[in-house]
PDB file of C-alpha atoms and ligand atoms in Angstrom:
ATOM      1  CA  MET A 147      21.570 -57.411 -13.847  1.00 97.00           C
ATOM      2  CA  ILE A 148      21.750 -55.414 -17.067  1.00 98.00           C
ATOM      3  CA  TYR A 149      23.858 -52.356 -17.870  1.00 98.00           C
ATOM      4  CA  LEU A 150      24.025 -49.923 -20.779  1.00 99.00           C
ATOM      5  CA  VAL A 151      27.427 -48.385 -21.555  1.00 99.00           C
ATOM      6  CA  THR A 152      27.563 -45.543 -24.081  1.00 99.00           C
ATOM      7  CA  GLY A 153      30.614 -45.275 -26.330  1.00 98.00           C
ATOM      8  CA  ALA A 154      31.440 -48.902 -25.590  1.00 99.00           C
ATOM      9  CA  THR A 155      33.230 -49.803 -28.832  1.00 98.00           C
ATOM     10  CA  SER A 156      36.570 -48.157 -27.972  1.00 98.00           C
ATOM     11  CA  GLY A 157      38.863 -47.109 -25.131  1.00 98.00           C
ATOM     12  CA  ILE A 158      37.499 -46.731 -21.616  1.00 98.00           C
ATOM     13  CA  GLY A 159      33.904 -47.638 -22.530  1.00 98.00           C
ATOM     14  CA  LYS A 160      34.946 -50.910 -24.167  1.00 98.00           C
ATOM     15  CA  GLN A 161      36.966 -51.831 -21.052  1.00 98.00           C
ATOM     16  CA  ILE A 162      34.011 -51.026 -18.755  1.00 99.00           C
ATOM     17  CA  ALA A 163      31.679 -53.128 -20.938  1.00 99.00           C
ATOM     18  CA  GLU A 164      34.110 -56.054 -21.003  1.00 99.00           C
ATOM     19  CA  ASP A 165      34.710 -55.959 -17.231  1.00 99.00           C
ATOM     20  CA  LEU A 166      30.935 -55.939 -16.588  1.00 99.00           C
ATOM     21  CA  LEU A 167      30.534 -58.872 -18.996  1.00 98.00           C
ATOM     22  CA  LYS A 168      33.379 -60.775 -17.287  1.00 98.00           C
ATOM     23  CA  SER A 169      31.565 -60.226 -13.978  1.00 98.00           C
ATOM     24  CA  GLY A 170      28.599 -62.102 -15.458  1.00 98.00           C
ATOM     25  CA  TYR A 171      26.311 -59.153 -16.180  1.00 98.00           C
ATOM     26  CA  GLU A 172      24.405 -58.533 -19.413  1.00 98.00           C
ATOM     27  CA  VAL A 173      25.569 -55.406 -21.249  1.00 99.00           C
ATOM     28  CA  ILE A 174      24.137 -53.213 -24.002  1.00 99.00           C
ATOM     29  CA  LEU A 175      27.007 -51.538 -25.843  1.00 99.00           C
ATOM     30  CA  ASN A 176      26.203 -48.229 -27.525  1.00 99.00           C
ATOM     31  CA  TYR A 177      28.194 -46.437 -30.215  1.00 99.00           C
ATOM     32  CA  GLY A 178      27.447 -43.474 -32.466  1.00 98.00           C
ATOM     33  CA  ASN A 179      29.115 -43.661 -35.826  1.00 98.00           C
ATOM     34  CA  ASN A 180      31.937 -46.120 -36.536  1.00 98.00           C
ATOM     35  CA  ASP A 181      30.205 -49.277 -37.806  1.00 98.00           C
ATOM     36  CA  LYS A 182      33.479 -50.990 -38.722  1.00 98.00           C
ATOM     37  CA  GLN A 183      34.801 -50.611 -35.177  1.00 98.00           C
ATOM     38  CA  ALA A 184      31.479 -51.805 -33.722  1.00 98.00           C
ATOM     39  CA  LYS A 185      31.510 -54.902 -35.973  1.00 98.00           C
ATOM     40  CA  ALA A 186      35.052 -55.741 -34.812  1.00 98.00           C
ATOM     41  CA  VAL A 187      34.024 -55.469 -31.135  1.00 98.00           C
ATOM     42  CA  GLU A 188      30.912 -57.557 -31.836  1.00 98.00           C
ATOM     43  CA  LYS A 189      33.061 -60.269 -33.419  1.00 98.00           C
ATOM     44  CA  GLU A 190      35.593 -60.192 -30.552  1.00 98.00           C
ATOM     45  CA  PHE A 191      32.932 -60.321 -27.808  1.00 98.00           C
ATOM     46  CA  LYS A 192      30.958 -63.081 -29.602  1.00 98.00           C
ATOM     47  CA  SER A 193      34.129 -65.178 -29.742  1.00 98.00           C
ATOM     48  CA  LYS A 194      34.341 -64.781 -25.951  1.00 98.00           C
ATOM     49  CA  ASN A 195      30.700 -65.903 -25.506  1.00 98.00           C
ATOM     50  CA  TYR A 196      29.679 -62.717 -23.706  1.00 98.00           C
ATOM     51  CA  ASN A 197      26.009 -61.889 -23.100  1.00 98.00           C
ATOM     52  CA  PHE A 198      25.631 -58.557 -24.927  1.00 98.00           C
ATOM     53  CA  SER A 199      23.949 -56.564 -27.657  1.00 98.00           C
ATOM     54  CA  ILE A 200      25.093 -53.490 -29.593  1.00 98.00           C
ATOM     55  CA  TYR A 201      22.850 -50.482 -30.294  1.00 98.00           C
ATOM     56  CA  LYS A 202      23.849 -47.638 -32.580  1.00 98.00           C
ATOM     57  CA  ALA A 203      22.628 -44.176 -31.513  1.00 99.00           C
ATOM     58  CA  ASP A 204      24.226 -40.745 -31.625  1.00 99.00           C
ATOM     59  CA  ILE A 205      23.781 -39.624 -28.010  1.00 99.00           C
ATOM     60  CA  SER A 206      23.706 -35.965 -29.043  1.00 98.00           C
ATOM     61  CA  ASP A 207      20.513 -36.562 -31.055  1.00 98.00           C
ATOM     62  CA  GLU A 208      17.404 -36.722 -28.841  1.00 99.00           C
ATOM     63  CA  LYS A 209      15.357 -38.811 -31.276  1.00 98.00           C
ATOM     64  CA  GLN A 210      18.083 -41.437 -31.598  1.00 99.00           C
ATOM     65  CA  VAL A 211      18.487 -41.575 -27.799  1.00 99.00           C
ATOM     66  CA  LYS A 212      14.714 -41.861 -27.300  1.00 99.00           C
ATOM     67  CA  ASP A 213      14.498 -44.669 -29.886  1.00 99.00           C
ATOM     68  CA  MET A 214      17.441 -46.526 -28.321  1.00 99.00           C
ATOM     69  CA  PHE A 215      15.858 -46.538 -24.854  1.00 99.00           C
ATOM     70  CA  ALA A 216      12.469 -47.520 -26.356  1.00 98.00           C
ATOM     71  CA  LEU A 217      14.254 -50.539 -27.826  1.00 98.00           C
ATOM     72  CA  VAL A 218      15.894 -51.296 -24.460  1.00 98.00           C
ATOM     73  CA  LYS A 219      12.444 -51.123 -22.854  1.00 98.00           C
ATOM     74  CA  SER A 220      10.829 -53.485 -25.356  1.00 98.00           C
ATOM     75  CA  ASN A 221      13.745 -55.946 -25.342  1.00 98.00           C
ATOM     76  CA  TYR A 222      14.680 -55.931 -21.638  1.00 98.00           C
ATOM     77  CA  GLY A 223      12.051 -53.912 -19.734  1.00 98.00           C
ATOM     78  CA  ARG A 224      14.567 -52.474 -17.270  1.00 98.00           C
ATOM     79  CA  LEU A 225      18.151 -51.391 -16.535  1.00 98.00           C
ATOM     80  CA  ASN A 226      20.227 -51.716 -13.368  1.00 98.00           C
ATOM     81  CA  GLY A 227      22.829 -49.220 -14.497  1.00 98.00           C
ATOM     82  CA  LEU A 228      23.754 -46.645 -17.109  1.00 99.00           C
ATOM     83  CA  VAL A 229      27.374 -45.688 -17.763  1.00 99.00           C
ATOM     84  CA  ASN A 230      27.430 -42.344 -19.556  1.00 99.00           C
ATOM     85  CA  ASN A 231      30.855 -42.720 -21.136  1.00 98.00           C
ATOM     86  CA  ALA A 232      30.669 -41.651 -24.821  1.00 98.00           C
ATOM     87  CA  GLY A 233      32.648 -38.529 -25.546  1.00 98.00           C
ATOM     88  CA  THR A 234      34.593 -36.645 -28.166  1.00 98.00           C
ATOM     89  CA  ASN A 235      36.933 -33.666 -28.488  1.00 97.00           C
ATOM     90  CA  ILE A 236      38.010 -31.038 -31.017  1.00 97.00           C
ATOM     91  CA  ASP A 237      40.984 -28.949 -29.873  1.00 96.00           C
ATOM     92  CA  GLU A 238      40.402 -25.235 -30.563  1.00 97.00           C
ATOM     93  CA  PHE A 239      41.172 -21.901 -28.949  1.00 98.00           C
ATOM     94  CA  VAL A 240      38.083 -19.806 -28.182  1.00 98.00           C
ATOM     95  CA  GLU A 241      39.471 -16.933 -30.272  1.00 98.00           C
ATOM     96  CA  THR A 242      39.460 -18.986 -33.469  1.00 98.00           C
ATOM     97  CA  CYS A 243      36.943 -21.742 -32.739  1.00 98.00           C
ATOM     98  CA  LYS A 244      34.105 -22.723 -35.047  1.00 98.00           C
ATOM     99  CA  LEU A 245      30.734 -22.743 -33.288  1.00 98.00           C
ATOM    100  CA  ASP A 246      29.727 -26.014 -35.001  1.00 98.00           C
ATOM    101  CA  ASN A 247      32.785 -27.763 -33.552  1.00 98.00           C
ATOM    102  CA  TYR A 248      32.220 -26.243 -30.122  1.00 98.00           C
ATOM    103  CA  MET A 249      28.574 -27.325 -30.126  1.00 98.00           C
ATOM    104  CA  LYS A 250      29.482 -30.851 -31.258  1.00 98.00           C
ATOM    105  CA  VAL A 251      31.693 -31.311 -28.193  1.00 98.00           C
ATOM    106  CA  VAL A 252      29.168 -29.777 -25.774  1.00 98.00           C
ATOM    107  CA  LYS A 253      26.246 -31.706 -27.306  1.00 98.00           C
ATOM    108  CA  THR A 254      28.078 -35.038 -27.164  1.00 98.00           C
ATOM    109  CA  ASN A 255      29.965 -34.698 -23.899  1.00 98.00           C
ATOM    110  CA  PHE A 256      27.376 -32.868 -21.812  1.00 98.00           C
ATOM    111  CA  ILE A 257      23.909 -32.789 -23.414  1.00 98.00           C
ATOM    112  CA  GLY A 258      24.251 -36.410 -24.601  1.00 98.00           C
ATOM    113  CA  LYS A 259      24.821 -37.594 -21.022  1.00 98.00           C
ATOM    114  CA  MET A 260      21.791 -35.615 -19.845  1.00 98.00           C
ATOM    115  CA  LEU A 261      19.637 -37.090 -22.648  1.00 99.00           C
ATOM    116  CA  CYS A 262      20.710 -40.674 -21.932  1.00 99.00           C
ATOM    117  CA  SER A 263      19.992 -40.122 -18.220  1.00 99.00           C
ATOM    118  CA  LYS A 264      16.553 -38.645 -19.024  1.00 98.00           C
ATOM    119  CA  TYR A 265      15.459 -41.648 -21.087  1.00 99.00           C
ATOM    120  CA  ALA A 266      17.119 -44.229 -18.810  1.00 99.00           C
ATOM    121  CA  ILE A 267      15.376 -42.987 -15.635  1.00 98.00           C
ATOM    122  CA  PRO A 268      12.055 -44.826 -16.224  1.00 98.00           C
ATOM    123  CA  LEU A 269      13.983 -48.076 -16.776  1.00 98.00           C
ATOM    124  CA  LEU A 270      16.170 -47.608 -13.684  1.00 98.00           C
ATOM    125  CA  LYS A 271      13.420 -46.576 -11.247  1.00 98.00           C
ATOM    126  CA  ASN A 272      13.434 -48.804  -8.150  1.00 91.00           C
ATOM    127  CA  GLN A 273      15.548 -51.518  -9.836  1.00 98.00           C
ATOM    128  CA  GLU A 274      18.067 -53.501  -7.771  1.00 97.00           C
ATOM    129  CA  ASN A 275      21.121 -51.331  -7.034  1.00 97.00           C
ATOM    130  CA  ALA A 276      20.035 -48.784  -9.684  1.00 98.00           C
ATOM    131  CA  CYS A 277      22.849 -46.425 -10.566  1.00 98.00           C
ATOM    132  CA  ILE A 278      24.158 -43.953 -13.138  1.00 99.00           C
ATOM    133  CA  VAL A 279      27.906 -43.392 -13.512  1.00 99.00           C
ATOM    134  CA  ASN A 280      28.971 -40.413 -15.609  1.00 99.00           C
ATOM    135  CA  ILE A 281      32.449 -40.151 -17.077  1.00 98.00           C
ATOM    136  CA  ALA A 282      33.755 -36.580 -16.828  1.00 98.00           C
ATOM    137  CA  SER A 283      37.479 -35.687 -16.853  1.00 98.00           C
ATOM    138  CA  SER A 284      40.316 -34.282 -14.745  1.00 97.00           C
ATOM    139  CA  LEU A 285      39.977 -31.325 -17.115  1.00 97.00           C
ATOM    140  CA  GLY A 286      36.601 -30.614 -15.547  1.00 97.00           C
ATOM    141  CA  VAL A 287      38.389 -29.952 -12.255  1.00 96.00           C
ATOM    142  CA  ARG A 288      41.612 -28.397 -13.526  1.00 94.00           C
ATOM    143  CA  PRO A 289      41.086 -27.002 -17.030  1.00 95.00           C
ATOM    144  CA  ASP A 290      43.663 -26.436 -19.748  1.00 94.00           C
ATOM    145  CA  THR A 291      44.048 -24.315 -22.884  1.00 96.00           C
ATOM    146  CA  GLU A 292      42.758 -25.109 -26.392  1.00 96.00           C
ATOM    147  CA  CYS A 293      39.913 -27.339 -25.206  1.00 97.00           C
ATOM    148  CA  SER A 294      37.432 -25.152 -23.342  1.00 98.00           C
ATOM    149  CA  ALA A 295      34.379 -26.919 -24.823  1.00 98.00           C
ATOM    150  CA  TYR A 296      35.723 -30.208 -23.433  1.00 98.00           C
ATOM    151  CA  CYS A 297      36.695 -28.718 -20.030  1.00 98.00           C
ATOM    152  CA  CYS A 298      33.382 -26.878 -19.569  1.00 98.00           C
ATOM    153  CA  SER A 299      31.422 -29.991 -20.573  1.00 98.00           C
ATOM    154  CA  ALA A 300      33.359 -32.053 -18.016  1.00 98.00           C
ATOM    155  CA  SER A 301      32.663 -29.481 -15.258  1.00 98.00           C
ATOM    156  CA  ALA A 302      29.004 -29.523 -16.259  1.00 98.00           C
ATOM    157  CA  ILE A 303      28.874 -33.310 -15.974  1.00 98.00           C
ATOM    158  CA  ILE A 304      30.252 -33.146 -12.423  1.00 98.00           C
ATOM    159  CA  THR A 305      27.457 -30.706 -11.521  1.00 98.00           C
ATOM    160  CA  LEU A 306      24.827 -32.692 -13.467  1.00 98.00           C
ATOM    161  CA  THR A 307      25.849 -35.702 -11.345  1.00 99.00           C
ATOM    162  CA  LYS A 308      25.052 -33.834  -8.131  1.00 98.00           C
ATOM    163  CA  CYS A 309      21.743 -32.456  -9.518  1.00 98.00           C
ATOM    164  CA  LEU A 310      20.631 -35.925 -10.654  1.00 98.00           C
ATOM    165  CA  ALA A 311      21.662 -37.556  -7.364  1.00 98.00           C
ATOM    166  CA  MET A 312      19.246 -35.211  -5.594  1.00 98.00           C
ATOM    167  CA  GLU A 313      16.482 -35.436  -8.210  1.00 98.00           C
ATOM    168  CA  LEU A 314      16.507 -39.253  -8.328  1.00 98.00           C
ATOM    169  CA  SER A 315      16.847 -40.049  -4.626  1.00 97.00           C
ATOM    170  CA  ASP A 316      13.148 -40.947  -4.273  1.00 97.00           C
ATOM    171  CA  TYR A 317      13.526 -43.525  -7.072  1.00 98.00           C
ATOM    172  CA  SER A 318      16.447 -45.148  -5.245  1.00 97.00           C
ATOM    173  CA  ILE A 319      18.854 -44.344  -8.093  1.00 98.00           C
ATOM    174  CA  ARG A 320      22.404 -43.338  -7.099  1.00 98.00           C
ATOM    175  CA  VAL A 321      24.354 -41.063  -9.452  1.00 99.00           C
ATOM    176  CA  ASN A 322      28.140 -40.702  -9.364  1.00 99.00           C
ATOM    177  CA  CYS A 323      30.912 -39.514 -11.605  1.00 98.00           C
ATOM    178  CA  VAL A 324      34.420 -40.700 -12.518  1.00 98.00           C
ATOM    179  CA  SER A 325      36.970 -38.153 -13.714  1.00 98.00           C
ATOM    180  CA  PRO A 326      39.838 -39.924 -15.475  1.00 98.00           C
ATOM    181  CA  ALA A 327      43.230 -38.369 -16.038  1.00 97.00           C
ATOM    182  CA  PHE A 328      45.112 -38.897 -19.314  1.00 95.00           C
ATOM    183  CA  THR A 329      44.592 -42.530 -20.348  1.00 97.00           C
ATOM    184  CA  PRO A 330      45.916 -43.646 -23.740  1.00 96.00           C
ATOM    185  CA  THR A 331      42.972 -44.177 -26.133  1.00 96.00           C
ATOM    186  CA  PRO A 332      42.276 -43.017 -29.713  1.00 91.00           C
ATOM    187  CA  LEU A 333      40.570 -39.912 -28.261  1.00 93.00           C
ATOM    188  CA  SER A 334      43.336 -38.848 -25.872  1.00 94.00           C
ATOM    189  CA  LEU A 335      46.375 -39.715 -27.991  1.00 93.00           C
ATOM    190  CA  SER A 336      45.535 -37.404 -30.884  1.00 88.00           C
ATOM    191  CA  GLY A 337      47.405 -34.124 -30.765  1.00 84.00           C
ATOM    192  CA  TRP A 338      50.206 -35.121 -28.323  1.00 89.00           C
ATOM    193  CA  THR A 339      53.824 -35.860 -29.177  1.00 92.00           C
ATOM    194  CA  LYS A 340      55.681 -38.854 -27.728  1.00 93.00           C
ATOM    195  CA  GLU A 341      57.803 -36.444 -25.651  1.00 95.00           C
ATOM    196  CA  GLU A 342      54.756 -34.682 -24.228  1.00 93.00           C
ATOM    197  CA  ILE A 343      53.212 -38.004 -23.227  1.00 94.00           C
ATOM    198  CA  GLU A 344      56.460 -39.130 -21.568  1.00 94.00           C
ATOM    199  CA  ALA A 345      56.558 -35.841 -19.638  1.00 94.00           C
ATOM    200  CA  LYS A 346      52.990 -36.459 -18.397  1.00 93.00           C
ATOM    201  CA  GLU A 347      54.100 -39.880 -17.204  1.00 94.00           C
ATOM    202  CA  LYS A 348      57.120 -38.505 -15.298  1.00 94.00           C
ATOM    203  CA  ARG A 349      55.132 -35.661 -13.733  1.00 93.00           C
ATOM    204  CA  ASN A 350      52.459 -37.918 -12.284  1.00 95.00           C
ATOM    205  CA  PRO A 351      53.040 -38.892  -8.618  1.00 94.00           C
ATOM    206  CA  ARG A 352      52.521 -42.560  -9.627  1.00 96.00           C
ATOM    207  CA  HIS A 353      55.030 -42.118 -12.522  1.00 95.00           C
ATOM    208  CA  ARG A 354      52.687 -43.614 -15.082  1.00 96.00           C
ATOM    209  CA  LEU A 355      49.645 -42.808 -17.181  1.00 96.00           C
ATOM    210  CA  GLY A 356      46.156 -44.029 -16.413  1.00 97.00           C
ATOM    211  CA  LYS A 357      45.241 -47.522 -17.598  1.00 98.00           C
ATOM    212  CA  LEU A 358      41.858 -48.489 -19.005  1.00 98.00           C
ATOM    213  CA  THR A 359      41.409 -50.859 -16.067  1.00 98.00           C
ATOM    214  CA  ASP A 360      42.117 -48.045 -13.541  1.00 98.00           C
ATOM    215  CA  MET A 361      39.024 -46.317 -14.910  1.00 98.00           C
ATOM    216  CA  SER A 362      36.826 -49.382 -15.262  1.00 98.00           C
ATOM    217  CA  ASN A 363      37.713 -50.578 -11.720  1.00 98.00           C
ATOM    218  CA  ALA A 364      36.447 -47.252 -10.355  1.00 99.00           C
ATOM    219  CA  VAL A 365      33.267 -47.446 -12.440  1.00 99.00           C
ATOM    220  CA  LEU A 366      32.520 -51.045 -11.437  1.00 98.00           C
ATOM    221  CA  PHE A 367      33.044 -50.123  -7.769  1.00 98.00           C
ATOM    222  CA  LEU A 368      30.594 -47.208  -8.024  1.00 98.00           C
ATOM    223  CA  LEU A 369      28.056 -49.446  -9.807  1.00 98.00           C
ATOM    224  CA  SER A 370      28.325 -52.098  -7.099  1.00 98.00           C
ATOM    225  CA  ASP A 371      26.418 -52.327  -3.814  1.00 98.00           C
ATOM    226  CA  LYS A 372      29.764 -51.712  -2.066  1.00 98.00           C
ATOM    227  CA  ALA A 373      29.198 -48.064  -3.056  1.00 98.00           C
ATOM    228  CA  ASP A 374      25.628 -48.013  -1.717  1.00 98.00           C
ATOM    229  CA  TYR A 375      26.270 -44.934   0.485  1.00 98.00           C
ATOM    230  CA  ILE A 376      28.239 -43.021  -2.168  1.00 98.00           C
ATOM    231  CA  ASN A 377      25.999 -40.625  -4.076  1.00 98.00           C
ATOM    232  CA  GLY A 378      26.594 -37.391  -6.005  1.00 98.00           C
ATOM    233  CA  GLU A 379      30.384 -37.873  -5.818  1.00 98.00           C
ATOM    234  CA  ASN A 380      33.106 -37.194  -8.357  1.00 98.00           C
ATOM    235  CA  LEU A 381      35.868 -39.810  -8.054  1.00 98.00           C
ATOM    236  CA  LYS A 382      39.094 -38.456  -9.556  1.00 97.00           C
ATOM    237  CA  VAL A 383      41.183 -41.337 -10.916  1.00 98.00           C
ATOM    238  CA  ASN A 384      44.465 -39.627 -11.667  1.00 96.00           C
ATOM    239  CA  GLY A 385      47.289 -41.127  -9.598  1.00 96.00           C
ATOM    240  CA  GLY A 386      47.348 -37.873  -7.635  1.00 94.00           C
ATOM    241  CA  GLY A 387      48.156 -36.033 -10.858  1.00 86.00           C
ATOM    242  CA  ILE A 388      45.879 -33.139 -10.011  1.00 71.00           C
ATOM    243  CA  LEU A 389      48.311 -32.249  -7.205  1.00 63.00           C
ATOM    244  CA  LYS A 390      51.029 -30.831  -9.449  1.00 59.00           C
ATOM    245  CA  LYS A 391      51.192 -29.377 -12.946  1.00 54.00           C
TER     246      LYS A 391
HETATM  247  N1  NAP B 247      41.157 -41.153 -22.575  1.00 59.09           N
HETATM  248  C1  NAP B 247      41.374 -40.156 -21.716  1.00 59.09           C
HETATM  249  O1  NAP B 247      42.507 -39.725 -21.444  1.00 59.09           O
HETATM  250  C2  NAP B 247      40.199 -39.531 -21.016  1.00 59.09           C
HETATM  251  C3  NAP B 247      40.466 -38.649 -19.952  1.00 59.09           C
HETATM  252  C4  NAP B 247      39.401 -38.053 -19.310  1.00 59.09           C
HETATM  253  C5  NAP B 247      38.101 -38.351 -19.688  1.00 59.09           C
HETATM  254  N2  NAP B 247      37.871 -39.208 -20.732  1.00 59.09           N
HETATM  255  C6  NAP B 247      36.473 -39.472 -21.099  1.00 59.09           C
HETATM  256  O2  NAP B 247      36.279 -40.860 -21.188  1.00 59.09           O
HETATM  257  C7  NAP B 247      35.244 -41.142 -22.152  1.00 59.09           C
HETATM  258  C8  NAP B 247      35.749 -42.178 -23.145  1.00 59.09           C
HETATM  259  O3  NAP B 247      36.867 -41.645 -23.828  1.00 59.09           O
HETATM  260  P1  NAP B 247      37.918 -42.564 -24.594  1.00 59.09           P
HETATM  261  O4  NAP B 247      39.217 -41.891 -24.439  1.00 59.09           O
HETATM  262  O5  NAP B 247      37.753 -43.977 -24.188  1.00 59.09           O
HETATM  263  O6  NAP B 247      37.435 -42.328 -26.112  1.00 59.09           O
HETATM  264  P2  NAP B 247      37.487 -43.251 -27.428  1.00 59.09           P
HETATM  265  O7  NAP B 247      38.451 -44.362 -27.297  1.00 59.09           O
HETATM  266  O8  NAP B 247      37.633 -42.298 -28.556  1.00 59.09           O
HETATM  267  O9  NAP B 247      35.998 -43.873 -27.479  1.00 59.09           O
HETATM  268  C9  NAP B 247      34.886 -43.044 -27.624  1.00 59.09           C
HETATM  269  C10 NAP B 247      33.627 -43.894 -27.743  1.00 59.09           C
HETATM  270  O10 NAP B 247      32.515 -42.997 -27.752  1.00 59.09           O
HETATM  271  C11 NAP B 247      31.733 -43.245 -28.929  1.00 59.09           C
HETATM  272  N3  NAP B 247      31.082 -41.991 -29.315  1.00 59.09           N
HETATM  273  C12 NAP B 247      31.670 -40.812 -29.661  1.00 59.09           C
HETATM  274  N4  NAP B 247      30.728 -39.906 -29.971  1.00 59.09           N
HETATM  275  C13 NAP B 247      29.529 -40.530 -29.795  1.00 59.09           C
HETATM  276  C14 NAP B 247      28.182 -40.134 -29.965  1.00 59.09           C
HETATM  277  N5  NAP B 247      27.850 -38.893 -30.375  1.00 59.09           N
HETATM  278  N6  NAP B 247      27.194 -41.032 -29.707  1.00 59.09           N
HETATM  279  C15 NAP B 247      27.489 -42.287 -29.278  1.00 59.09           C
HETATM  280  N7  NAP B 247      28.749 -42.722 -29.111  1.00 59.09           N
HETATM  281  C16 NAP B 247      29.753 -41.845 -29.375  1.00 59.09           C
HETATM  282  C17 NAP B 247      32.720 -43.799 -29.944  1.00 59.09           C
HETATM  283  O11 NAP B 247      32.077 -44.563 -30.960  1.00 59.09           O
HETATM  284  P3  NAP B 247      31.780 -43.937 -32.428  1.00 59.09           P
HETATM  285  O12 NAP B 247      33.074 -43.350 -32.908  1.00 59.09           O
HETATM  286  O13 NAP B 247      31.285 -45.065 -33.235  1.00 59.09           O
HETATM  287  O14 NAP B 247      30.726 -42.903 -32.218  1.00 59.09           O
HETATM  288  C18 NAP B 247      33.576 -44.687 -29.040  1.00 59.09           C
HETATM  289  O15 NAP B 247      32.898 -45.901 -28.811  1.00 59.09           O
HETATM  290  C19 NAP B 247      34.903 -39.793 -22.805  1.00 59.09           C
HETATM  291  O16 NAP B 247      33.737 -39.271 -22.189  1.00 59.09           O
HETATM  292  C20 NAP B 247      36.108 -38.926 -22.482  1.00 59.09           C
HETATM  293  O17 NAP B 247      35.787 -37.562 -22.412  1.00 59.09           O
HETATM  294  C21 NAP B 247      38.888 -39.791 -21.400  1.00 59.09           C
END
């Protein structure tokens, strides 16, 4: 079984890739920009004797996505699963936002996931347990201020998941979504004070923040045949945090 995880050189994506590798699957790790970080992950995973390769492609650029999946096709011929994880954020209020920043978030977080799905479909068609898992966000269900591009993209991914689940049913490809709550990573930690993060922890009904493994456990479950009758769903992994502000 072979899986492609986008944005797999940091945070949640790296954890998903490593947990798939530990389960004995082959994994293609994608990243977009940070070569130094990718080299460090490559070195770490090689030292653990994992069965993987790393492909660089900016998922918001159609040509790069097309070329990446052409390479997957010529090197592997198929995929059993795609994890659309790569994402970014730029905090801005609508009133003062720069359109370039807004578009960067929408093109990476939403359009990029659509593009990767588009080019992965031919490789997933009728493969064993074929599945796409999209990573959205709690903010796609309950939005917040100063990040509308991120929130709207996350809502769009939840809807894209349902559209794709219907469109791909005749190819036997399931499509689901995971919406993580705040989980410490380089992406989420920027812009929050220590006090604000502690308050998030206290407020959550489980009295803690999300862990990388909370998210990857949910993704690996949805990828597995144990989730064979789950399709078009959005699994909120938030400790119940959506229940109170
Ligand atoms: N952490 C949270 O609290 C949280 C909560 C809800 C949802 N999420 C979602 O979870 C996903 C992962 O977030 P994270 O917190 O783990 O982020 P992270 O630690 O910053 O990792 C982001 C990964 O995405 C890659 N990436 C970014 N832009 C890319 C692009 N255009 N093309 C290809 N790869 C790209 C990065 O590599 P390069 O820098 O090399 O491009 C990196 O590997 C995102 O979709 C995010 O929206 C996170």
